[in-house]
Every structure is written in C-alpha cells, then in structure tokens.
PDB file of C-alpha atoms in Angstrom:
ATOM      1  CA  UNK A  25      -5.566 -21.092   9.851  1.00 67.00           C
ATOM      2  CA  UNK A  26      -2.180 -20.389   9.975  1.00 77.00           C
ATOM      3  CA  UNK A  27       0.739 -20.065   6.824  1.00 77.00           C
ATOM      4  CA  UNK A  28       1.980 -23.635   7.336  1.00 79.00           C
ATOM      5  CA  UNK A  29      -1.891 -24.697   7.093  1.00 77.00           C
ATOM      6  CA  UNK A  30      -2.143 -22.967   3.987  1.00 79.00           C
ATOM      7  CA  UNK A  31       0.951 -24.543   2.277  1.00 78.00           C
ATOM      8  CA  UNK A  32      -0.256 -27.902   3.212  1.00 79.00           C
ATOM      9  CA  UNK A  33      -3.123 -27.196   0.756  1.00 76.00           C
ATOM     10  CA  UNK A  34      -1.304 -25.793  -1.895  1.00 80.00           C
ATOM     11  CA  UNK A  35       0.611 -28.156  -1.942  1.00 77.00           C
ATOM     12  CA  UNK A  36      -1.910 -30.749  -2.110  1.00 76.00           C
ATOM     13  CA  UNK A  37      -4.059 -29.241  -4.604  1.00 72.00           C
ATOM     14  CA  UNK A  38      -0.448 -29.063  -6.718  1.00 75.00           C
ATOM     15  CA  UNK A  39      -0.516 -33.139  -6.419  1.00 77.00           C
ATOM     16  CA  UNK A  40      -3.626 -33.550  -7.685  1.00 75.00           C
ATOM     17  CA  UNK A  41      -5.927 -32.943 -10.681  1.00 77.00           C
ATOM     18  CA  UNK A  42      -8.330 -30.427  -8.857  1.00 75.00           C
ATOM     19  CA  UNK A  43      -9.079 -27.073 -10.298  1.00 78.00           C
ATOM     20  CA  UNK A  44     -10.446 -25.775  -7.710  1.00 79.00           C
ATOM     21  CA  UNK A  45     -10.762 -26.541  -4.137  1.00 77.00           C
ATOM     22  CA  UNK A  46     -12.046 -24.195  -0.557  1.00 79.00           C
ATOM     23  CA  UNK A  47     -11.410 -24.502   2.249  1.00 75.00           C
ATOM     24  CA  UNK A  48     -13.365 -23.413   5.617  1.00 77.00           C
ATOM     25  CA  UNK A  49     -12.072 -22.925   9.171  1.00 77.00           C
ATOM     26  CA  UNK A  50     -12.978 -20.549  12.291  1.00 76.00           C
ATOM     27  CA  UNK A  51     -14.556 -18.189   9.872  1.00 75.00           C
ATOM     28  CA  UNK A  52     -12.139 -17.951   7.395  1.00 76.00           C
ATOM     29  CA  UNK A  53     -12.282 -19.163   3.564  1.00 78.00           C
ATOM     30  CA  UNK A  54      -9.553 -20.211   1.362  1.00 79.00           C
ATOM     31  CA  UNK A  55     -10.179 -21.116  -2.217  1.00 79.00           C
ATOM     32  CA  UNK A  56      -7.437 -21.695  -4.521  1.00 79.00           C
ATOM     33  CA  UNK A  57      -7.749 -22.282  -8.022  1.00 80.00           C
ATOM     34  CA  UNK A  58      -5.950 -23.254 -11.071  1.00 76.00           C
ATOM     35  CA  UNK A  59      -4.801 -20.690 -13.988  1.00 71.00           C
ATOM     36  CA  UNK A  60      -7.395 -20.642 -16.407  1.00 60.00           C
ATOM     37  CA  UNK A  61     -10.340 -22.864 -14.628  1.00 53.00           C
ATOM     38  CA  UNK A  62     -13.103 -21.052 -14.613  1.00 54.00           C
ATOM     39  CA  UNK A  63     -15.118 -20.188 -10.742  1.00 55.00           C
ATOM     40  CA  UNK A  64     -17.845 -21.689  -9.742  1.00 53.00           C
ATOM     41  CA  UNK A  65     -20.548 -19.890  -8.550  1.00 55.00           C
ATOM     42  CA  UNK A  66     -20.059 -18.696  -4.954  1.00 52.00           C
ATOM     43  CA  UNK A  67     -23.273 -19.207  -2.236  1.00 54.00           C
ATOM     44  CA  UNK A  68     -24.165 -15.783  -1.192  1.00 53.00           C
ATOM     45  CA  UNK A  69     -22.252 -15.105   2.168  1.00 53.00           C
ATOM     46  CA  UNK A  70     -24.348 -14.269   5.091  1.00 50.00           C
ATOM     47  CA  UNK A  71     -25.573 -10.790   5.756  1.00 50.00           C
ATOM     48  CA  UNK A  72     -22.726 -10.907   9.385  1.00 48.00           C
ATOM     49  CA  UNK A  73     -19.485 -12.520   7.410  1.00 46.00           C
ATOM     50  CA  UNK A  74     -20.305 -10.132   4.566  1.00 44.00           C
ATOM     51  CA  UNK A  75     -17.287  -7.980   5.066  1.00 45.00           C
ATOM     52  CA  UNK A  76     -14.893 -10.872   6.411  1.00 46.00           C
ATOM     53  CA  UNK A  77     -15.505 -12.600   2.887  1.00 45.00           C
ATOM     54  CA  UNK A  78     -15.244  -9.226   0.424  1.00 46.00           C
ATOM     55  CA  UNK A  79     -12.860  -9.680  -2.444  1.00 48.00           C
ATOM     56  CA  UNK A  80      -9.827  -7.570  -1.187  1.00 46.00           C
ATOM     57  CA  UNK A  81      -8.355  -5.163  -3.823  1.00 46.00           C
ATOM     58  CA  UNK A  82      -5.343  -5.910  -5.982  1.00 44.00           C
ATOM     59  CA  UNK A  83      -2.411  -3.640  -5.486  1.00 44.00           C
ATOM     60  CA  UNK A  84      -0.809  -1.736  -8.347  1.00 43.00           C
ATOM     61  CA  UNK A  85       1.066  -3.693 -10.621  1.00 40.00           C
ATOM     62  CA  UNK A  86       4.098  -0.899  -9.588  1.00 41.00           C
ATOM     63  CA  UNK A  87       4.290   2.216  -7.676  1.00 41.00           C
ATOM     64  CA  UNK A  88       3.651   5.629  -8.881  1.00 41.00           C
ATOM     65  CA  UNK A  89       7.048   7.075  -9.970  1.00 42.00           C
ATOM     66  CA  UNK A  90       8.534   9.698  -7.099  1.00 43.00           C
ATOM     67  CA  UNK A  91       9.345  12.653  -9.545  1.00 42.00           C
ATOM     68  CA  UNK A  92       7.571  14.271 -12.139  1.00 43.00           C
ATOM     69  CA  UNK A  93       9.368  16.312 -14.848  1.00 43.00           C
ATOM     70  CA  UNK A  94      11.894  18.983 -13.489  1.00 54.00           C
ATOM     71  CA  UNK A  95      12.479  16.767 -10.473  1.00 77.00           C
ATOM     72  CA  UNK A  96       8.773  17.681  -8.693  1.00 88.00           C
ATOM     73  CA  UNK A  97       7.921  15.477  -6.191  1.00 92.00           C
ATOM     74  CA  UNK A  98       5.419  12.953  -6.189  1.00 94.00           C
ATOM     75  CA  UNK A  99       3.918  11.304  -3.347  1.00 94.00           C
ATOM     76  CA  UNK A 100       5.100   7.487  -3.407  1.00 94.00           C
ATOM     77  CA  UNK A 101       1.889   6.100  -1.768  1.00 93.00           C
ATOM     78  CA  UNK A 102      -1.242   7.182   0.006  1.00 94.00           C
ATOM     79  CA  UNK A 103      -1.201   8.630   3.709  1.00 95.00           C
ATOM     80  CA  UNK A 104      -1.365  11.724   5.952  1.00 95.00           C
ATOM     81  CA  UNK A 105       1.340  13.936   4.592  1.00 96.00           C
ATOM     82  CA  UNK A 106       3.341  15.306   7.479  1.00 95.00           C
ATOM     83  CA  UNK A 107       5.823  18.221   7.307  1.00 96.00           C
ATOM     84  CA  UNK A 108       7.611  18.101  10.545  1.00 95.00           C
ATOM     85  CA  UNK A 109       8.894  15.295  12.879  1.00 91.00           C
ATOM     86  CA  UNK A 110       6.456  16.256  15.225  1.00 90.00           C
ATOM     87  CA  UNK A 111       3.692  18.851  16.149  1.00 88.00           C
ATOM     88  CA  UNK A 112       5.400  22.090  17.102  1.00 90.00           C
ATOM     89  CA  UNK A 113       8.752  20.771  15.525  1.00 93.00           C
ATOM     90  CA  UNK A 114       9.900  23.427  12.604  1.00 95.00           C
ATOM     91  CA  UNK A 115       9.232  22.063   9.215  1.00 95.00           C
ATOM     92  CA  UNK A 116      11.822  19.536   7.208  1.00 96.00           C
ATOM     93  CA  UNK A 117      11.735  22.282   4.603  1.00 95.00           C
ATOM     94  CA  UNK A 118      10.245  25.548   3.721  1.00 95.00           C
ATOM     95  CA  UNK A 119       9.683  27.146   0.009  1.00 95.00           C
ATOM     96  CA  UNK A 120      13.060  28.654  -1.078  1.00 95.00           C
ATOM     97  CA  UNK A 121      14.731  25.931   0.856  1.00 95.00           C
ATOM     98  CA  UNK A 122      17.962  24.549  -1.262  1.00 95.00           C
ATOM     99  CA  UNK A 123      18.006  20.761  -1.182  1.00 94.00           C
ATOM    100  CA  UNK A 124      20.232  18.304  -1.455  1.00 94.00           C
ATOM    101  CA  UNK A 125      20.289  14.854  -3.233  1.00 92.00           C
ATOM    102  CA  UNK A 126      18.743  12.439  -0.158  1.00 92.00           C
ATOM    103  CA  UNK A 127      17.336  15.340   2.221  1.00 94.00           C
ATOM    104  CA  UNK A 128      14.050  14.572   3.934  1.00 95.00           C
ATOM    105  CA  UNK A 129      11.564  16.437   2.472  1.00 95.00           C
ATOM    106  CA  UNK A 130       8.460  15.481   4.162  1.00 96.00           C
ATOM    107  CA  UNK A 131       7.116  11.659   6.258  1.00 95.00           C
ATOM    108  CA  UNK A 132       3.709   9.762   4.871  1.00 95.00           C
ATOM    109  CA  UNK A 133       2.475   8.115   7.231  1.00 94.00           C
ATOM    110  CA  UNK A 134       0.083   4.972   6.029  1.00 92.00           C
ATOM    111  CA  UNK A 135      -0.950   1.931   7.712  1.00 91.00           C
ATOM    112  CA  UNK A 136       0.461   3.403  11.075  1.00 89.00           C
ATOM    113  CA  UNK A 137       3.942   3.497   9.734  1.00 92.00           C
ATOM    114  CA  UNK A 138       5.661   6.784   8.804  1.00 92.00           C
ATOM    115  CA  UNK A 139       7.605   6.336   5.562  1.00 94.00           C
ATOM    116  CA  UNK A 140      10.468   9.130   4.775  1.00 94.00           C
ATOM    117  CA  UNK A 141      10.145  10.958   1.370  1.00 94.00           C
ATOM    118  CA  UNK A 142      13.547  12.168   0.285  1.00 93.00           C
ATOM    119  CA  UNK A 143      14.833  14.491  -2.440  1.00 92.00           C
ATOM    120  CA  UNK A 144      15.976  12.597  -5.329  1.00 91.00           C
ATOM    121  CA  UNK A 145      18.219  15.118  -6.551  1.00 91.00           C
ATOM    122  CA  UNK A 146      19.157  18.667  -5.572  1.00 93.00           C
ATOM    123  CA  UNK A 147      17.148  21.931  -6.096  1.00 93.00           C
ATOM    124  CA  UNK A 148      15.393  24.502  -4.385  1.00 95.00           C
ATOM    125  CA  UNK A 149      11.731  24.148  -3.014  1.00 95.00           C
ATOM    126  CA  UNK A 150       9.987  26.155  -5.453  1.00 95.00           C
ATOM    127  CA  UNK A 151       6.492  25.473  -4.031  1.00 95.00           C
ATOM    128  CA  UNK A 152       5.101  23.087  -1.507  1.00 95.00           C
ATOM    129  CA  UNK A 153       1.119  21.905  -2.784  1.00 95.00           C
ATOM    130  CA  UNK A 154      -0.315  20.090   0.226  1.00 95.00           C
ATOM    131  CA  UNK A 155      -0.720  20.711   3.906  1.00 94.00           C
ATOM    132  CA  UNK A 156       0.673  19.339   6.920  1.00 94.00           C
ATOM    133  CA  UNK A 157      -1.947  16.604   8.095  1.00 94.00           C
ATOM    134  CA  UNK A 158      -3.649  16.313   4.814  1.00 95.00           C
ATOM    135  CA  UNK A 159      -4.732  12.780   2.906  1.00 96.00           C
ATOM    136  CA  UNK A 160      -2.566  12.468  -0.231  1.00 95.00           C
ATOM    137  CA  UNK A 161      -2.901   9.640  -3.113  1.00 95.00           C
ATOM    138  CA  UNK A 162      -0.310   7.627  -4.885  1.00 92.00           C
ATOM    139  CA  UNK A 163       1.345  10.032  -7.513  1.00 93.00           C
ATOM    140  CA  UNK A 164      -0.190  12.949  -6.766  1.00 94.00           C
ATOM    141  CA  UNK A 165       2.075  16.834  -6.694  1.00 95.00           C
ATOM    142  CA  UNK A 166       3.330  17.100  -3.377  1.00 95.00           C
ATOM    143  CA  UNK A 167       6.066  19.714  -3.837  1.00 95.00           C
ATOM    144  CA  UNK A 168       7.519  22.194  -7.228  1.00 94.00           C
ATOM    145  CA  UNK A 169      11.281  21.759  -6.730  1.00 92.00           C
ATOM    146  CA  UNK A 170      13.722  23.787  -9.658  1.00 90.00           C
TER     147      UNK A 170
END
C-alpha cells in the first residue's frame, strides 16, 4: 500500500456517508474513521500479525522544553547521550567549561540519527549529570550550567 493508495481512500471515504471503513492489503490494515463515530469491535488479530497490527503510540502533543530554570539543560528527546564526536575524540565540553550562546554541548543520537544539543545561552558548565553512552528520556537533567 503505498501514500497515493491511501489518499485514494481518504478521499473516498470524504465523498461518502461512511463512518468508518478498513481496508486490507499484503498484510497491512488501514481503518479510517470519522470524528466522533464510535469503533466497532475489532476481530482478534492472529497470534503471527499480533505485533504488525498493535496500536502504535501517540507522540507528545509538544516537546519537552530544552532548559530548565537557570539555563540547565534538558535533554530534547530520548537517545544515547554522547559526549564526544567520536570514541577517543576529547569531549564537546568539560565541567568549568565557559559556553557560549549556540556551542555544542553534547549529540543524542535516536532512531540512528545523531541530533546536536546546543547551549541556548552562555554560562559555565557547572555540572554534567549523565554519562557518555547512557539512555536519556525526553526532559530529563542532562547538564547544571550557571
């Protein structure tokens, strides 16, 4: 099923009166359905398509904010924190370290993609909380900065 597939039936479900309407192909399900109609009950997927059928979960309504009070830094979304370009590289900054507004602090890397956390204003790095490598979450204290 590809996107211009799925627009078809959009579209045709927007021309008519349905509420609801799925649609199966290769293994794949689509059902669309109208604001406020309620679901009908779904047939109990089979023990193999399981997982390819799960409800996926809903993204935040908006990101985590980037800097706690006193300009701390937050980490924007979940990944492996890493504090260096690379392995054996020296660090993008150390505790003590004055900062600028826009200097790279520290990557995230999620989903295979390595995301660049800057400094949102300047300061000095008064503490750094998490270690190279390690899993953070959305939001949580990544470094003190005064």
């Amino acid at each position: 099923m590809n996107l211009n597939d799925i627009q078809s039936l959009i579209e045709a479900m927007a021309a008519s009166d349905l509420s609801e309407m799925e649609f199966s192909e290769n293994g794949w399900t689509l059902r669309l359905r109208r604001n406020g109609a309620s679901p009908a009950p779904a047939p109990a997927p089979s023990p193999s398509r399981a997982a390819a059928t799960a409800p996926m979960a809903q993204p935040a309504a908006q990101p985590p904010p980037a800097a706690a009070a006193g300009g701390d830094l937050c980490a924007p979304l979940a990944g492996v924190l890493h504090l260096q370009s690379a392995p054996g590289a020296p660090p993008f900054v150390r505790e003590g370290d004055a900062v600028e507004a826009g200097a790279v602090l520290c990557v995230i890397e999620a989903m295979k993609v390595f995301n660049t956390v800057r400094a949102e204003q300047a300061g000095t790095i008064a503490a750094i909380l998490v270690a190279s490598g390690s899993e953070v979450e959305a939001g949580q204290l990544l470094m003190q900065i005064a």
